[in-house]
Coordinates of C-alpha atoms in Angstrom, one line a residue:
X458 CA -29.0 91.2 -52.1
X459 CA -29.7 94.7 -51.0
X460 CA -26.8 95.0 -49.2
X461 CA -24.8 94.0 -51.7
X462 CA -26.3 96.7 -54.3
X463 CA -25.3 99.4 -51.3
X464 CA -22.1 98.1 -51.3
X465 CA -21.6 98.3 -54.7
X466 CA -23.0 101.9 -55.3
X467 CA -21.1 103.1 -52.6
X468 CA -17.9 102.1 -54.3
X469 CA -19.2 103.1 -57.7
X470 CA -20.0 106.9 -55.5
X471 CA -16.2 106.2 -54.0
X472 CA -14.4 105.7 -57.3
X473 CA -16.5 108.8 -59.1
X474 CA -15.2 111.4 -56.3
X475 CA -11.3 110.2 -56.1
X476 CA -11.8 110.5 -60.0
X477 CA -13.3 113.8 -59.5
X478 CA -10.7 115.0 -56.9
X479 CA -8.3 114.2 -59.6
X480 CA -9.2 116.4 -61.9
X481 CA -9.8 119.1 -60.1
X482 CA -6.1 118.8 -58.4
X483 CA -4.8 122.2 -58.1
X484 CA -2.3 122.9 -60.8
X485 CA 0.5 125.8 -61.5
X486 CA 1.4 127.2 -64.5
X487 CA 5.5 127.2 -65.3
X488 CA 6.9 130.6 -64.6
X489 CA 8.5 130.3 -67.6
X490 CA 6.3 128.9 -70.4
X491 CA 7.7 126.1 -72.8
X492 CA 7.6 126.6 -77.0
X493 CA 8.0 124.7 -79.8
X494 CA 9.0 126.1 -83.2
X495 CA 8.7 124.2 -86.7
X496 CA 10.4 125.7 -89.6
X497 CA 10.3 124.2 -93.5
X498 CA 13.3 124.5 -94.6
X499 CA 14.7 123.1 -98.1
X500 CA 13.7 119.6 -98.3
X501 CA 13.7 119.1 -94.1
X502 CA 12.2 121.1 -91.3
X503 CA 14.1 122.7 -87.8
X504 CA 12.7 122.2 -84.5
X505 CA 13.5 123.7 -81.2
X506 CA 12.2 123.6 -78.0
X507 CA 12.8 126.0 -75.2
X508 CA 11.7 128.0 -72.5
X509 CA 11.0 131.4 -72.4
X510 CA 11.4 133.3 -68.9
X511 CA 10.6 137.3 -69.0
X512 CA 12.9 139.9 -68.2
X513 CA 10.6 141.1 -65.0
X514 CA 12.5 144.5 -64.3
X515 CA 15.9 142.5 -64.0
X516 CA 19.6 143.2 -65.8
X517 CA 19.9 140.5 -68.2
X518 CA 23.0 140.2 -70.1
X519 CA 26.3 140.7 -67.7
X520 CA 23.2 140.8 -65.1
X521 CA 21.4 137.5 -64.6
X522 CA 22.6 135.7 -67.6
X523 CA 26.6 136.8 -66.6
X524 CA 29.0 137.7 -69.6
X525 CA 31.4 134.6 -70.6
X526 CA 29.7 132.3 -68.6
X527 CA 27.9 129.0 -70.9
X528 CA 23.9 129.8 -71.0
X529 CA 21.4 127.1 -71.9
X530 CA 19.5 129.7 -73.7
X531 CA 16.5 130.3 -72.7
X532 CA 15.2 128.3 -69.1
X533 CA 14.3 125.1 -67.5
X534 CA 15.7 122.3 -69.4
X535 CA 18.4 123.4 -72.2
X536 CA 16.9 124.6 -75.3
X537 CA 17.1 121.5 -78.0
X538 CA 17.6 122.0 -82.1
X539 CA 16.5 119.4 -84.7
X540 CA 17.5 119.4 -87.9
X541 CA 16.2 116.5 -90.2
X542 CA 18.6 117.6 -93.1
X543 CA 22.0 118.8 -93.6
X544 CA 22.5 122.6 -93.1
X545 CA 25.3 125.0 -92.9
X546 CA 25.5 127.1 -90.3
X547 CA 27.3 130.3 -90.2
X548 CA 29.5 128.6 -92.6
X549 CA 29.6 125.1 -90.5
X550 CA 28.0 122.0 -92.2
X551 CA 25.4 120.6 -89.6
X552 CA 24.4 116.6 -90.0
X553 CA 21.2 115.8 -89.2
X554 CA 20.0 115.0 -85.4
X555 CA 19.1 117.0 -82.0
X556 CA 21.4 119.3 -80.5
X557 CA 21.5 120.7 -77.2
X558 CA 21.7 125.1 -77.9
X559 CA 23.9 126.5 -75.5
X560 CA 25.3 129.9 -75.7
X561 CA 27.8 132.0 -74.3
X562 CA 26.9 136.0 -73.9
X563 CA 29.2 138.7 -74.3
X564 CA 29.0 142.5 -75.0
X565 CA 30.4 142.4 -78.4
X566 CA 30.2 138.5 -79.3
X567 CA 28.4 135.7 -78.8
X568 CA 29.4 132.0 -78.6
X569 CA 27.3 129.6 -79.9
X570 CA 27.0 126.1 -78.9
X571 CA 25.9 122.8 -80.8
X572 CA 26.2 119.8 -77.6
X573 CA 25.5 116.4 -78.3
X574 CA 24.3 115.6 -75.5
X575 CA 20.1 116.3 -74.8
X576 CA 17.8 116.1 -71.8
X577 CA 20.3 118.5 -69.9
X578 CA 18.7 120.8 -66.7
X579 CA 20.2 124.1 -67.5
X580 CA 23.6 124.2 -68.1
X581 CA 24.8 122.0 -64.8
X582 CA 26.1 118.9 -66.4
X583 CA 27.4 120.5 -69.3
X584 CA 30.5 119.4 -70.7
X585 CA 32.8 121.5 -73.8
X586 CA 33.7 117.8 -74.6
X587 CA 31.0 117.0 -75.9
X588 CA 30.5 119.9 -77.9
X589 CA 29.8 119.2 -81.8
X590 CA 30.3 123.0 -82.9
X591 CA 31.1 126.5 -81.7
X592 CA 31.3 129.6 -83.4
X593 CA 30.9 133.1 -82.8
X594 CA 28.3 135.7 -84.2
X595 CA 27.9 139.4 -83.3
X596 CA 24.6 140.6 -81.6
X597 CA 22.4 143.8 -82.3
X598 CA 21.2 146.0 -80.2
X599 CA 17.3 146.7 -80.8
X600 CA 15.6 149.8 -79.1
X601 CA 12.2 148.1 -78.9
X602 CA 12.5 145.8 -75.3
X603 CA 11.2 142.2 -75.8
X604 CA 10.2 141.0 -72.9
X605 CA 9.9 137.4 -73.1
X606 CA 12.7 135.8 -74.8
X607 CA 12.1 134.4 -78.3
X608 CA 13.6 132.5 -81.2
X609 CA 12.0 132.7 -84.3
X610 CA 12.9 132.7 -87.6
X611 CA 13.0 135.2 -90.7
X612 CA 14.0 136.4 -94.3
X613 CA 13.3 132.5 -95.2
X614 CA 13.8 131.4 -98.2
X615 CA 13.9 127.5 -100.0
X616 CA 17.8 127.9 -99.8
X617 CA 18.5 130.2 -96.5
X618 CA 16.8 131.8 -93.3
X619 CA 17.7 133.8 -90.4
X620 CA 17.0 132.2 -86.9
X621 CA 16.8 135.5 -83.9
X622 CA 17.3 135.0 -80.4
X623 CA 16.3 138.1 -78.9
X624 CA 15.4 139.2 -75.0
X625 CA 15.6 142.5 -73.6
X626 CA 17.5 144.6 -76.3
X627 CA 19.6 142.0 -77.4
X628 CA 19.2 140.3 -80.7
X629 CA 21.2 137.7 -82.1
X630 CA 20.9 136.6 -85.6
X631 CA 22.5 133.3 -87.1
X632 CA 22.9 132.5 -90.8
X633 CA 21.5 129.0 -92.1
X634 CA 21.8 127.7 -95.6
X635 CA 20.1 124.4 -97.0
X636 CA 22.8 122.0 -98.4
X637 CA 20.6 119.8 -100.2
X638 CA 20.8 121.9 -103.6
X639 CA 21.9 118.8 -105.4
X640 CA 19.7 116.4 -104.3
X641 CA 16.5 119.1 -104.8
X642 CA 17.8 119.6 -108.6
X643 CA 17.9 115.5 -108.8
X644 CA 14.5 115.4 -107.8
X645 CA 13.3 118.2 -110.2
X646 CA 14.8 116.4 -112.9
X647 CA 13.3 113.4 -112.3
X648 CA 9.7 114.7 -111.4
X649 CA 9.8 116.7 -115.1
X650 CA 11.0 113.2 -116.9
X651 CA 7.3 111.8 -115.8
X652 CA 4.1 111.7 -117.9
X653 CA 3.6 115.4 -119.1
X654 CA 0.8 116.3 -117.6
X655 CA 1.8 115.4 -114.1
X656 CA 5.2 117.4 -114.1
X657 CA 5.2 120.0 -111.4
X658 CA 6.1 122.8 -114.1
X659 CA 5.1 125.8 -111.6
X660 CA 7.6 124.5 -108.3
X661 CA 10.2 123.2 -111.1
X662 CA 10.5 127.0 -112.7
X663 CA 10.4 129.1 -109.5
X664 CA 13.2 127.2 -107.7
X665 CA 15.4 127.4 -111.1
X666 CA 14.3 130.7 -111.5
X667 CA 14.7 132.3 -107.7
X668 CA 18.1 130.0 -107.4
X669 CA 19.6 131.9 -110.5
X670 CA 19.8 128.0 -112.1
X671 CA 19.9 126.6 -115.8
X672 CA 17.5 129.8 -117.1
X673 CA 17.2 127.9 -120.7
X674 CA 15.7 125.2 -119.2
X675 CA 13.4 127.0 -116.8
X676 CA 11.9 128.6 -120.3
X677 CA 11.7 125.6 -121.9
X678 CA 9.5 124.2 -119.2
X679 CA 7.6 127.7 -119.2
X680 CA 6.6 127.1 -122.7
X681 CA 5.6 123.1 -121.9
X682 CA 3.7 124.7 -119.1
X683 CA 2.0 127.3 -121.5
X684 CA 0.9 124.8 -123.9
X685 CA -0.9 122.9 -121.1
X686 CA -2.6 125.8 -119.6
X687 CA -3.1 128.4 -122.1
X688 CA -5.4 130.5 -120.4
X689 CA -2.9 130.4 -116.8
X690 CA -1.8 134.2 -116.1
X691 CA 0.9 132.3 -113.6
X692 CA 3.2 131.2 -116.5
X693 CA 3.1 133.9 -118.3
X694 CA 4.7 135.5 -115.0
X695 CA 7.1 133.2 -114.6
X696 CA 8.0 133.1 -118.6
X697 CA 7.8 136.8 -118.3
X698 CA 10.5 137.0 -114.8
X699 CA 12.7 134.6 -116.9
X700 CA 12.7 137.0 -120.3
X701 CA 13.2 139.6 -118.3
X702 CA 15.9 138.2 -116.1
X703 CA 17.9 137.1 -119.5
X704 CA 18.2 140.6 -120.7
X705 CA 14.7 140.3 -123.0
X706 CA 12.5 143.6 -121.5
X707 CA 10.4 143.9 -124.8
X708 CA 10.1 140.2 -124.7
X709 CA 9.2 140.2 -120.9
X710 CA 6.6 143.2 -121.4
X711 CA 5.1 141.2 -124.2
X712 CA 4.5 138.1 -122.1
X713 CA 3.4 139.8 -119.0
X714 CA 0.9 141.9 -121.0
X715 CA -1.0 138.4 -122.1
X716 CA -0.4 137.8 -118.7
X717 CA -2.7 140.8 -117.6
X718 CA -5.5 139.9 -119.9
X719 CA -5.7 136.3 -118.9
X720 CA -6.0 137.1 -115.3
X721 CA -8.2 140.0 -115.7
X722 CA -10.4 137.3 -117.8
X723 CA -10.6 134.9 -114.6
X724 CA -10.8 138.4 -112.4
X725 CA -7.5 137.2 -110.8
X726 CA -6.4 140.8 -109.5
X727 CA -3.1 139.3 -107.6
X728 CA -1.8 138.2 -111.1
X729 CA -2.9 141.4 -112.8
X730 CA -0.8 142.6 -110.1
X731 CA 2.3 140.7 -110.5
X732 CA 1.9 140.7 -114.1
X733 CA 2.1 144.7 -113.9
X734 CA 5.4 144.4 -111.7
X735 CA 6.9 143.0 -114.3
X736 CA 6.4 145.5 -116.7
X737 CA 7.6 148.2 -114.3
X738 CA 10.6 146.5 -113.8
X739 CA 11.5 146.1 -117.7
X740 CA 10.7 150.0 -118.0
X741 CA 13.4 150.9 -114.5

């Protein structure tokens, strides 16, 4: 019997240091570390995935990365793009689905590439066959080096953003649009046909507003919204941009002016604020 406890502790003692030796397995970081990006866009989101090696003191573009030849953008594995709704890229309606983002560099144009085929190592088993899109776009030359290449996004907006790829001095910006204004206006009009008091008056009013929709009915929902929450310095903004935005300054200064007081009642400086911008802009 106490041979057969040994036994079993010594196995117990064997398993617990393979397990140990494991974990402590030497491991190396990736030269070039992997990202993933997530931007909100419209009623969907776009992903991408890539690599980002460093410049390291080398030439880059018509160095390493050689003018007119097809880049995988970025390192490692090709960079992938996922869109979950339609967009419209430079102009070019995009359905939803992952894309493999290839690129071709040149001094005064770039090609970029939409491939339907993901999971590819570099550029090696690419083939222009099974290219879904191409199109060209014009890069900028930036004086501040980045050293590790990036994509990110900018100037985003619920109907448009700018996606950069940028390494060394080399940026490259491409133009997205949403193309699910229809479908957003569907679902407005449907929230704002529900019980009253669970109508999302404050999304329903920006988007008509900042999309330069139906203005009429964005101020008819501005005075709904002002009957439910009297003492809300945010609707009077909004009702304020919208008077202002129709050609009504004395209307807008007005608004915005109850505006003030309310918020300076709840000591809500951001809409004092935004309330004050207003009336600035009705007295340009």
């Amino acid at each position: 019997m106490r041979k057969t406890k040994i036994y079993l502790f010594a196995i117990l003692f064997l398993c617990a240091g393979l397990n140990s030796y494991a974990q402590q397995e030497p491991r190396i970081p990736e030269a070039s570390s992997t990202q993933t990006i997530i931007q909100d866009f419209g009623l969907g989101k776009i992903s991408i995935t890539y690599s980002r090696p460093n410049v390291k003191g080398r030439k880059i573009f018509g160095g390493i990365n050689p003018y007119g030849q097809v880049w995988r953008t970025g390192a490692n594995a090709a960079t992938t793009i996922n869109f979950t709704e339609n967009v419209v890229i430079e102009g070019h309606k995009v359905a939803p689905g992952t894309y493999s983002l290839f690129s071709i560099p040149n001094k005064d144009v770039w090609t970029i590439i939409l491939n339907k085929t993901v999971k590819q190592w570099g550029a090696y088993s690419y083939k222009e066959a099974d290219d879904y899109l191409r199109f060209n776009v014009k890069p900028i030359n930036v004086k501040e080096k980045r050293e590790t290449f990036t994509i990110s996004f900018a100037n985003s907006t619920t109907k448009s953003t700018d996606m950069y790829i940028v390494w060394d001095h080399t940026a490259v910006p491409i133009h997205m649009e949403t193309d699910d204004d229809a479908q957003i206006t569907a679902n407005i009009d449907k929230l704002m046909q529900g019980e009253i008091k669970k109508r999302p008056y404050f999304n329903a009013i920006q988007y008509y507003y900042e999309n330069n929709k139906d203005l009429k009915k964005a101020m008819q929902w501005a005075l709904e919204a002002e009957k439910l929450e009297p003492s809300a310095p945010w609707f009077k903004l909004w009702k304020a941009r919208i008077q202002l935005k129709m050609g009504d300054k004395a209307a807008a200064i007005a608004t915005a002016k109850e505006g003030i007081k309310l918020a300076k009642d709840s000591n809500d400086d951001e809409y004092v604020r935004l309330n004050e911008a207003v009336i600035d802009q009705a007295k340009d």
